[in-house]
Short mmCIF file of C-alpha atoms in Angstrom, two decimals:
data_model
loop_
_atom_site.label_atom_id
_atom_site.label_comp_id
_atom_site.label_asym_id
_atom_site.label_seq_id
_atom_site.Cartn_x
_atom_site.Cartn_y
_atom_site.Cartn_z
CA MET H 1 -57.43 -46.23 81.36
CA ALA H 2 -60.80 -45.94 79.73
CA CYS H 3 -61.99 -43.17 81.17
CA ARG H 4 -58.65 -41.48 80.70
CA SER H 5 -59.04 -42.40 76.73
CA PHE H 6 -62.65 -40.74 76.76
CA ILE H 7 -61.39 -37.69 78.80
CA ASP H 8 -58.77 -37.38 76.14
CA ARG H 9 -61.17 -37.51 73.12
CA VAL H 10 -63.48 -34.97 75.04
CA LYS H 11 -60.77 -32.41 74.91
CA ARG H 12 -59.53 -33.06 71.37
CA SER H 13 -63.18 -32.38 70.05
CA SER H 14 -63.85 -29.49 72.06
CA ILE H 15 -61.01 -28.43 70.49
CA PHE H 16 -61.42 -29.29 67.00
CA CYS H 17 -65.12 -27.60 67.27
CA GLY H 18 -63.30 -24.46 68.86
CA GLY H 19 -60.97 -23.88 66.17
CA VAL H 20 -63.86 -24.19 63.60
CA CYS H 21 -66.32 -21.83 65.58
CA MET H 22 -63.26 -19.61 65.39
CA ASN H 23 -63.07 -19.95 61.85
CA TRP H 24 -66.43 -19.32 61.87
CA LEU H 25 -66.44 -16.28 63.58
CA SER H 26 -62.89 -14.96 61.54
CA ALA H 27 -64.74 -15.96 58.13
CA VAL H 28 -67.98 -13.77 59.69
CA THR H 29 -65.75 -11.17 60.28
CA SER H 30 -63.89 -10.71 57.26
CA CYS H 31 -67.46 -10.55 54.70
CA VAL H 32 -68.67 -8.38 57.66
CA ARG H 33 -65.94 -6.00 56.72
CA ARG H 34 -65.34 -6.80 52.94
CA VAL H 35 -69.32 -5.62 52.49
CA ARG H 36 -68.69 -2.57 54.74
CA THR H 37 -65.80 -1.49 52.44
CA VAL H 38 -68.07 -2.19 49.56
CA MET H 39 -70.43 -0.21 50.66
CA SER H 40 -68.67 2.80 51.68
CA ARG H 41 -67.30 2.67 48.41
CA ARG H 42 -70.42 2.84 46.67
CA ALA H 43 -71.45 5.76 49.28
CA GLN H 44 -68.76 7.43 47.62
CA PRO H 45 -68.88 9.65 44.32
CA ARG H 46 -67.86 7.80 41.33
CA VAL H 47 -65.08 9.88 40.21
CA LEU H 48 -63.00 10.03 37.04
CA LEU H 49 -60.02 12.23 37.36
CA VAL H 50 -58.62 13.05 33.96
CA LEU H 51 -55.24 14.10 34.74
CA LYS H 52 -51.65 15.36 33.13
CA ILE H 53 -48.64 14.60 34.87
CA PRO H 54 -44.32 15.15 33.69
CA PRO H 55 -43.28 15.76 31.30
CA PRO H 56 -43.33 18.11 30.20
CA PHE H 57 -42.67 19.31 33.73
CA GLY H 58 -44.89 22.52 34.66
CA GLY H 59 -46.70 23.42 37.43
CA GLY H 60 -49.98 22.18 36.68
CA GLU H 61 -47.80 18.70 35.65
CA LEU H 62 -46.43 18.47 38.86
CA MET H 63 -49.75 19.09 40.76
CA HIS H 64 -52.32 16.78 38.80
CA GLN H 65 -49.08 13.70 39.57
CA MET H 66 -49.46 14.97 43.37
CA MET H 67 -53.27 14.09 42.51
CA ALA H 68 -52.63 11.33 40.83
CA ALA H 69 -51.03 9.89 43.89
CA ALA H 70 -52.96 11.06 46.41
CA PHE H 71 -56.51 9.66 45.05
CA GLU H 72 -55.02 6.63 43.40
CA SER H 73 -56.67 4.58 45.95
CA LYS H 74 -59.55 6.37 46.16
CA TYR H 75 -61.08 6.87 42.80
CA LYS H 76 -60.11 6.01 39.13
CA VAL H 77 -57.16 8.07 37.81
CA LEU H 78 -56.27 8.32 33.91
CA SER H 79 -52.98 10.03 33.61
CA PHE H 80 -51.83 11.65 30.71
CA ASN H 81 -47.84 12.20 29.64
CA ARG H 82 -45.89 13.02 26.24
CA LYS H 83 -42.21 12.36 26.99
CA THR H 84 -41.23 14.15 23.85
CA HIS H 85 -43.35 17.02 24.45
CA SER H 86 -42.04 20.57 25.47
CA LYS H 87 -43.14 23.90 26.06
CA SER H 88 -42.29 24.98 22.66
CA THR H 89 -45.18 22.83 20.60
CA GLN H 90 -47.48 23.04 23.68
CA GLY H 91 -50.89 24.04 21.76
CA ARG H 92 -49.48 23.85 18.62
CA PHE H 93 -51.44 23.02 15.52
CA LEU H 94 -48.76 19.95 14.85
CA LEU H 95 -49.46 16.09 13.58
CA SER H 96 -48.10 15.15 16.65
CA ASN H 97 -50.85 17.14 19.01
CA LEU H 98 -53.28 16.23 16.76
CA ILE H 99 -53.05 12.32 17.57
CA PHE H 100 -52.43 12.94 20.96
CA GLY H 101 -56.03 14.64 20.91
CA SER H 102 -57.69 12.09 19.22
CA TYR H 103 -56.10 9.59 21.32
CA PHE H 104 -57.20 11.39 25.01
CA LEU H 105 -60.62 11.97 23.18
CA LEU H 106 -60.86 8.22 22.57
CA ARG H 107 -59.55 6.83 25.95
CA VAL H 108 -61.30 9.35 28.24
CA SER H 109 -64.55 8.61 26.11
CA PHE H 110 -63.84 4.80 26.55
CA THR H 111 -63.14 4.68 30.03
CA CYS H 112 -66.37 7.01 31.06
CA LEU H 113 -68.85 4.34 28.95
CA LEU H 114 -67.30 1.62 31.21
CA GLN H 115 -66.93 3.14 34.57
CA ARG H 116 -69.87 5.48 34.25
CA PRO H 117 -68.66 7.88 36.61
CA LYS H 118 -70.80 10.34 38.20
CA ILE H 119 -68.10 13.64 38.33
CA VAL H 120 -65.28 13.98 35.54
CA PHE H 121 -62.46 16.15 36.72
CA ILE H 122 -60.11 17.17 34.10
CA TRP H 123 -56.72 19.51 33.21
CA LEU H 124 -58.31 22.72 31.14
CA PRO H 125 -55.88 23.79 28.35
CA LYS H 126 -55.08 27.48 27.71
CA ASP H 127 -54.41 26.87 24.34
CA TRP H 128 -57.26 27.11 21.58
CA TYR H 129 -57.31 24.12 19.96
CA PRO H 130 -56.17 22.37 22.66
CA PHE H 131 -59.22 23.65 24.87
CA LEU H 132 -61.94 23.11 22.21
CA ARG H 133 -61.07 19.67 22.30
CA THR H 134 -61.97 19.79 26.28
CA LEU H 135 -64.91 21.89 25.84
CA LEU H 136 -66.17 19.29 23.07
CA LEU H 137 -65.61 16.24 25.66
CA ALA H 138 -67.41 18.39 28.44
CA HIS H 139 -70.19 18.83 26.31
CA VAL H 140 -70.36 14.86 25.17
CA LEU H 141 -70.06 13.75 28.79
CA LYS H 142 -72.65 16.25 30.38
CA LYS H 143 -75.23 14.49 27.50
CA MET H 144 -74.54 11.31 29.35
CA GLY H 145 -75.31 12.15 32.76
CA ILE H 146 -71.98 12.56 34.23
CA ARG H 147 -71.41 16.21 35.66
CA VAL H 148 -67.70 18.20 34.86
CA ILE H 149 -65.24 19.58 37.02
CA GLY H 150 -62.30 21.80 35.15
CA ASP H 151 -59.16 22.28 36.44
CA LEU H 152 -57.12 25.75 35.40
CA HIS H 153 -53.55 26.49 35.91
CA GLY H 154 -52.93 29.98 34.96
CA MET H 155 -54.06 33.18 35.39
CA ASP H 156 -55.95 33.13 32.06
CA PHE H 157 -56.44 31.17 28.58
CA ASP H 158 -54.31 32.29 26.04
CA PHE H 159 -56.88 32.92 22.86
CA SER H 160 -58.58 35.75 22.79
CA LYS H 161 -61.53 36.78 24.77
CA ARG H 162 -63.88 37.16 21.59
CA ARG H 163 -63.34 33.50 20.97
CA PHE H 164 -63.74 32.42 24.88
CA ARG H 165 -67.38 34.64 24.45
CA GLN H 166 -68.18 32.92 20.95
CA VAL H 167 -67.51 29.20 22.96
CA HIS H 168 -69.03 30.11 26.14
CA SER H 169 -72.80 30.11 24.96
CA ALA H 170 -73.89 27.45 27.54
CA ASP H 171 -71.85 25.50 30.80
CA ALA H 172 -70.12 22.46 30.22
CA PHE H 173 -68.69 22.40 33.51
CA SER H 174 -70.11 21.96 36.52
CA ALA H 175 -67.55 24.10 38.11
CA VAL H 176 -64.00 25.42 37.53
CA ARG H 177 -61.29 25.41 40.37
CA VAL H 178 -59.12 28.38 39.58
CA LEU H 179 -56.43 29.33 41.88
CA SER H 180 -57.18 32.56 43.44
CA GLY H 181 -60.03 35.37 43.37
CA SER H 182 -58.17 37.75 41.31
CA ILE H 183 -57.88 35.46 38.31
CA ALA H 184 -61.90 34.16 39.18
CA ARG H 185 -62.64 38.56 38.54
CA SER H 186 -60.82 37.93 34.97
CA LEU H 187 -62.52 35.36 33.93
CA ARG H 188 -66.18 36.59 35.10
CA ALA H 189 -65.51 39.80 33.23
CA ASN H 190 -64.46 38.31 30.25
CA GLY H 191 -68.47 36.78 30.17
CA TYR H 192 -66.67 33.13 31.78
CA PRO H 193 -70.35 31.71 32.57
CA HIS H 194 -69.51 28.70 34.55
CA HIS H 195 -69.32 28.42 38.43
CA LEU H 196 -65.67 29.19 39.63
CA ALA H 197 -64.48 27.63 42.94
CA VAL H 198 -60.91 28.68 44.28
CA ILE H 199 -58.62 26.72 45.66
CA ASP H 200 -54.75 26.93 45.93
CA ASN H 201 -52.37 24.66 45.36
CA GLY H 202 -50.45 23.03 47.69
CA LEU H 203 -47.50 20.64 48.32
CA GLU H 204 -45.66 18.55 50.59
CA ALA H 205 -41.73 18.54 51.22
CA PRO H 206 -39.11 16.89 52.39
CA SER H 207 -38.51 17.06 56.15
CA PHE H 208 -35.12 17.80 55.70
CA VAL H 209 -36.57 21.14 54.03
CA HIS H 210 -38.05 22.28 57.24
CA GLN H 211 -34.57 21.96 59.36
CA ARG H 212 -33.55 24.47 56.38
CA GLN H 213 -32.16 27.79 58.97
CA PRO H 214 -32.03 31.04 56.32
CA ARG H 215 -28.94 33.01 57.09
CA HIS H 216 -27.37 36.83 56.37
CA PRO H 217 -25.63 36.17 52.96
CA GLN H 218 -22.06 36.40 52.02
CA GLU H 219 -22.91 36.61 48.37
CA MET H 220 -26.50 36.98 47.26
CA ARG H 221 -27.37 33.29 45.96
CA LEU H 222 -29.87 33.84 43.26
CA LEU H 223 -32.30 31.67 42.02
CA TYR H 224 -34.41 31.40 38.53
CA MET H 225 -36.82 27.91 38.38
CA GLY H 226 -38.97 27.10 35.91
CA ALA H 227 -39.29 27.93 31.96
CA ILE H 228 -36.85 29.57 30.49
CA SER H 229 -38.73 31.74 27.78
CA ALA H 230 -38.97 35.94 27.22
CA ALA H 231 -42.68 35.48 28.85
CA LYS H 232 -41.59 34.06 32.32
CA GLY H 233 -38.89 37.17 32.59
CA PHE H 234 -35.99 36.40 31.72
CA ALA H 235 -34.10 38.41 29.31
CA ASP H 236 -35.49 41.04 32.50
CA VAL H 237 -33.56 38.56 35.26
CA VAL H 238 -30.27 39.27 32.63
CA LYS H 239 -30.80 43.36 32.52
CA TRP H 240 -31.21 43.01 36.41
CA LEU H 241 -28.00 41.01 36.68
CA ASP H 242 -26.23 44.48 34.57
CA LEU H 243 -27.97 46.30 37.51
CA LEU H 244 -26.67 44.11 39.83
CA GLU H 245 -22.84 44.75 38.58
CA ALA H 246 -23.45 48.71 38.36
CA VAL H 247 -23.82 48.79 42.16
CA SER H 248 -20.54 46.26 43.16
CA LEU H 249 -23.24 43.57 44.42
CA PRO H 250 -21.68 40.04 44.80
CA TRP H 251 -24.43 37.74 43.93
CA THR H 252 -24.37 33.64 41.58
CA LEU H 253 -27.08 32.61 39.83
CA SER H 254 -28.78 29.12 39.64
CA VAL H 255 -30.85 28.91 36.14
CA VAL H 256 -33.53 25.63 36.82
CA GLY H 257 -35.51 24.72 33.73
CA GLU H 258 -35.72 23.80 30.18
CA TRP H 259 -36.03 26.71 27.20
CA VAL H 260 -39.24 26.64 25.76
CA ASN H 261 -37.47 28.35 22.45
CA ALA H 262 -34.64 27.27 20.61
CA ASP H 263 -34.16 31.71 19.09
CA PHE H 264 -34.53 32.69 22.80
CA ARG H 265 -32.11 30.22 24.06
CA GLU H 266 -29.60 30.97 21.58
CA GLU H 267 -29.44 34.87 21.79
CA MET H 268 -29.83 35.19 25.40
CA LEU H 269 -26.69 32.59 25.45
CA THR H 270 -25.07 34.77 22.92
CA THR H 271 -25.67 37.81 25.01
CA LEU H 272 -24.44 36.26 27.85
CA ARG H 273 -21.33 35.34 26.66
CA ALA H 274 -20.23 38.48 26.06
CA LYS H 275 -21.01 39.63 29.66
CA ALA H 276 -17.86 39.87 31.97
CA TYR H 277 -20.22 37.73 34.55
CA SER H 278 -21.05 34.75 32.70
CA SER H 279 -18.97 32.39 34.59
CA ARG H 280 -21.45 33.53 37.27
CA VAL H 281 -24.63 31.98 35.55
CA ILE H 282 -25.26 27.89 35.93
CA PHE H 283 -27.64 26.56 34.15
CA THR H 284 -28.44 23.19 35.44
CA GLY H 285 -31.58 22.02 33.37
CA VAL H 286 -34.71 20.48 35.06
CA LEU H 287 -33.84 19.21 38.42
CA ILE H 288 -36.66 17.00 40.40
CA ASP H 289 -37.56 15.66 43.37
CA GLU H 290 -34.61 15.70 46.33
CA ALA H 291 -32.20 17.49 43.62
CA LYS H 292 -34.81 20.27 43.25
CA TRP H 293 -35.21 20.84 46.84
CA GLN H 294 -31.18 20.89 47.58
CA ALA H 295 -31.17 23.29 44.96
CA LEU H 296 -33.73 25.85 46.59
CA ILE H 297 -32.05 25.05 50.20
CA ALA H 298 -28.68 26.11 48.53
CA HIS H 299 -30.01 29.49 47.90
CA ASP H 300 -30.97 32.91 49.47
CA LEU H 301 -33.67 34.33 46.90
CA LEU H 302 -36.20 33.97 44.35
CA ILE H 303 -36.15 35.46 41.46
CA HIS H 304 -39.66 35.29 39.32
CA PHE H 305 -40.06 37.96 37.03
CA SER H 306 -43.02 36.47 35.08
CA SER H 307 -45.60 39.11 32.92
CA TRP H 308 -48.18 35.94 32.54
CA ASP H 309 -48.59 33.69 35.52
CA GLY H 310 -51.11 31.90 37.90
CA GLN H 311 -50.36 30.60 41.30
CA PRO H 312 -46.53 30.08 40.89
CA LEU H 313 -45.45 26.24 42.31
CA THR H 314 -42.04 27.22 42.50
CA ILE H 315 -42.96 30.15 44.44
CA ILE H 316 -44.54 27.81 46.65
CA GLU H 317 -41.86 25.62 46.77
CA ALA H 318 -39.73 28.58 47.95
CA MET H 319 -41.81 29.53 50.78
CA ALA H 320 -41.66 25.69 52.17
CA ALA H 321 -38.20 25.84 51.82
CA ALA H 322 -38.08 29.62 53.67
CA VAL H 323 -36.53 30.99 50.31
CA PRO H 324 -38.28 34.20 49.83
CA THR H 325 -39.56 35.65 46.05
CA ILE H 326 -39.07 38.90 44.26
CA ALA H 327 -41.99 38.72 41.62
CA ARG H 328 -43.94 40.99 39.80
CA PRO H 329 -47.84 41.46 41.12
CA VAL H 330 -49.34 38.72 38.37
CA GLY H 331 -51.96 36.64 37.99
CA ALA H 332 -52.36 35.25 41.81
CA ILE H 333 -49.03 36.23 43.26
CA PRO H 334 -50.18 39.19 44.82
CA GLU H 335 -52.52 37.42 46.81
CA MET H 336 -49.65 34.98 47.99
CA ILE H 337 -46.39 37.56 48.41
CA GLN H 338 -46.95 40.20 51.02
CA ASP H 339 -44.88 42.85 50.08
CA GLY H 340 -41.75 43.43 52.30
CA VAL H 341 -43.62 40.87 54.52
CA ASN H 342 -43.12 36.97 53.34
CA GLY H 343 -41.65 38.41 49.65
CA PHE H 344 -41.32 41.51 47.60
CA LEU H 345 -43.50 42.91 44.60
CA ILE H 346 -41.96 44.74 42.46
CA ASP H 347 -42.94 47.07 39.22
CA ASP H 348 -39.46 47.40 37.77
CA LEU H 349 -35.93 46.06 37.36
CA GLU H 350 -34.89 49.18 39.66
CA GLU H 351 -36.93 48.10 42.48
CA ALA H 352 -35.67 44.67 42.77
CA VAL H 353 -31.83 46.16 42.30
CA GLN H 354 -32.85 48.23 45.73
CA VAL H 355 -34.37 45.73 47.12
CA THR H 356 -31.00 43.03 46.96
CA ARG H 357 -28.55 45.71 48.11
CA GLN H 358 -30.95 46.36 51.33
CA LEU H 359 -31.13 42.33 51.39
CA TYR H 360 -27.61 42.14 50.96
CA ALA H 361 -26.81 45.30 53.93
CA GLY H 362 -28.83 43.24 56.05
CA GLU H 363 -31.29 46.85 55.81
CA ILE H 364 -33.93 44.07 55.11
CA SER H 365 -33.91 41.05 57.83
CA LEU H 366 -33.45 38.27 55.61
CA SER H 367 -34.30 35.56 57.80
CA ALA H 368 -37.81 37.18 59.03
CA ILE H 369 -39.21 37.45 55.19
CA ALA H 370 -37.69 34.32 54.74
CA ASN H 371 -39.98 32.63 58.17
CA ASN H 372 -42.58 34.34 57.35
CA ALA H 373 -42.74 32.63 54.35
CA ARG H 374 -42.57 29.28 55.73
CA GLU H 375 -45.01 30.09 58.15
CA LEU H 376 -47.42 30.72 55.26
CA PHE H 377 -46.42 27.47 53.34
CA GLN H 378 -47.58 25.93 56.82
CA ARG H 379 -51.09 28.05 57.23
CA ARG H 380 -52.46 27.95 53.64
CA PHE H 381 -49.78 25.45 51.09
CA ARG H 382 -49.88 22.65 52.74
CA HIS H 383 -50.33 19.18 50.12
CA ASP H 384 -53.28 17.97 53.15
CA ILE H 385 -55.10 21.40 52.62
CA PHE H 386 -55.30 21.20 48.73
CA ILE H 387 -56.25 17.48 48.76
CA GLY H 388 -59.16 18.74 51.21
CA GLU H 389 -60.11 21.21 49.44
CA ILE H 390 -60.49 19.46 46.22
CA GLU H 391 -62.25 16.79 48.24
CA ARG H 392 -64.87 19.05 49.18
CA LEU H 393 -65.39 20.45 45.81
CA ILE H 394 -66.05 16.92 44.24
CA ALA H 395 -68.73 16.07 47.17
CA ARG H 396 -70.70 19.33 47.03
CA ILE H 397 -70.94 18.88 43.21
CA SER H 398 -72.50 15.53 43.42
CA ASN H 399 -74.60 16.36 45.94
CA SER H 400 -75.88 19.57 44.42
CA SER H 401 -79.19 19.56 43.23
CA GLY H 402 -79.07 20.15 39.63
CA PHE H 403 -75.46 19.48 37.31
CA SER H 404 -73.44 22.89 38.60
CA LEU H 405 -72.72 24.03 41.64
CA SER H 406 -76.39 26.49 42.90
CA LYS H 407 -75.60 30.32 43.55
CA THR H 408 -75.79 29.70 47.14
CA GLU H 409 -73.36 26.80 47.15
CA GLU H 410 -71.23 28.60 44.82
CA MET H 411 -70.84 31.78 47.47
CA PHE H 412 -70.60 29.08 50.89
CA THR H 413 -67.44 27.41 48.68
CA MET H 414 -66.62 30.80 48.81
CA LYS H 415 -66.95 32.32 51.89
CA THR H 416 -64.99 28.67 53.35
CA ASN H 417 -62.17 29.56 51.53
CA ALA H 418 -61.93 33.09 52.84
CA ARG H 419 -62.33 31.71 56.68
CA SER H 420 -59.57 29.20 55.95
CA GLY H 421 -57.13 31.46 54.88
CA HIS H 422 -58.25 31.36 51.07
CA HIS H 423 -58.54 34.61 48.43
CA CYS H 424 -61.55 34.34 46.83
CA ASN H 425 -63.58 35.76 43.63
CA PRO H 426 -67.10 38.16 44.26
#
């Protein structure tokens, strides 16, 4: 009995010691993992992303919303949105804009003092007063030893070239991300001194969007998506509808977006009420998330007659949904759409009527154009490609010897983009 009791005690003590050992091993392993995590975070550049997210629901805001979701676990993210703001008040000298500007400067400056990031990635406003505010902030951050990357969503700035040259005598930004080579060349021609990195927009589409199969339409289901304004070509859309009626082509038009100007809204609605086809023009307001994608896949053709644009997110979304676009060749659009291959570029409304008539008659294969558009999206405009390019730009700025990309590094950036199917500046 004594012998058996002794053996039981040895077994129990062995089990206990083994448990203790296992606990110690588990604790050591956990510590090692934590140390590795901390070290890997320290090895990454300290980055602050200053992002403008919806509302309002512009292309730049939507892209930054995607960036915030992708990088929130890796970088520090400061998000700004204005629920009562609209495109009509953007950039104007208003008390609400002054209050927001002061809040913006204080919040970003205070965060930089506390966090001491090595790099700040920040959106560049296209309007004069907000741009001056951001430029001032960039100069202050540079004095603090922080490298600043600007993000320009658009084909240019809205203010004059004279003002442009006055404020750009010094390099406040280490680099500026632009949307296409043509936009970069235009900025260079206007005297823009900063280093320019060409990175396409990119997005992630729901799985059901990729399953859509384009068909030959019984009537042309047309879609206008975006800000409803004269600059975005909505008045020309109405004139184009008159021309479609003249050739007896069956159609319906859905208008998705918000009005930018109350006077323009009243003018257009008054014009449409006098048309016999007014019941075939449906205004849905702003649609987001699944409702937006459902609207896309329910239509045959996206209409984008804008005279001023960068790299429209609506065209990329349409490509993901295999919906061809008719557009004017402005901004980065000619580097997105190859005429007659994955969409259509037009110089006047008669061309747009001709293309629409040929698609309806089957003289041009709608399904072939649509599938080519989707293939380009998969090759060039996916979300993972965009996020990877942004990370590479941040790494290059972090590892550059000076405060900005050297000419050699800048050319390397362009060549890399060119090899991956991106268009680049000279």
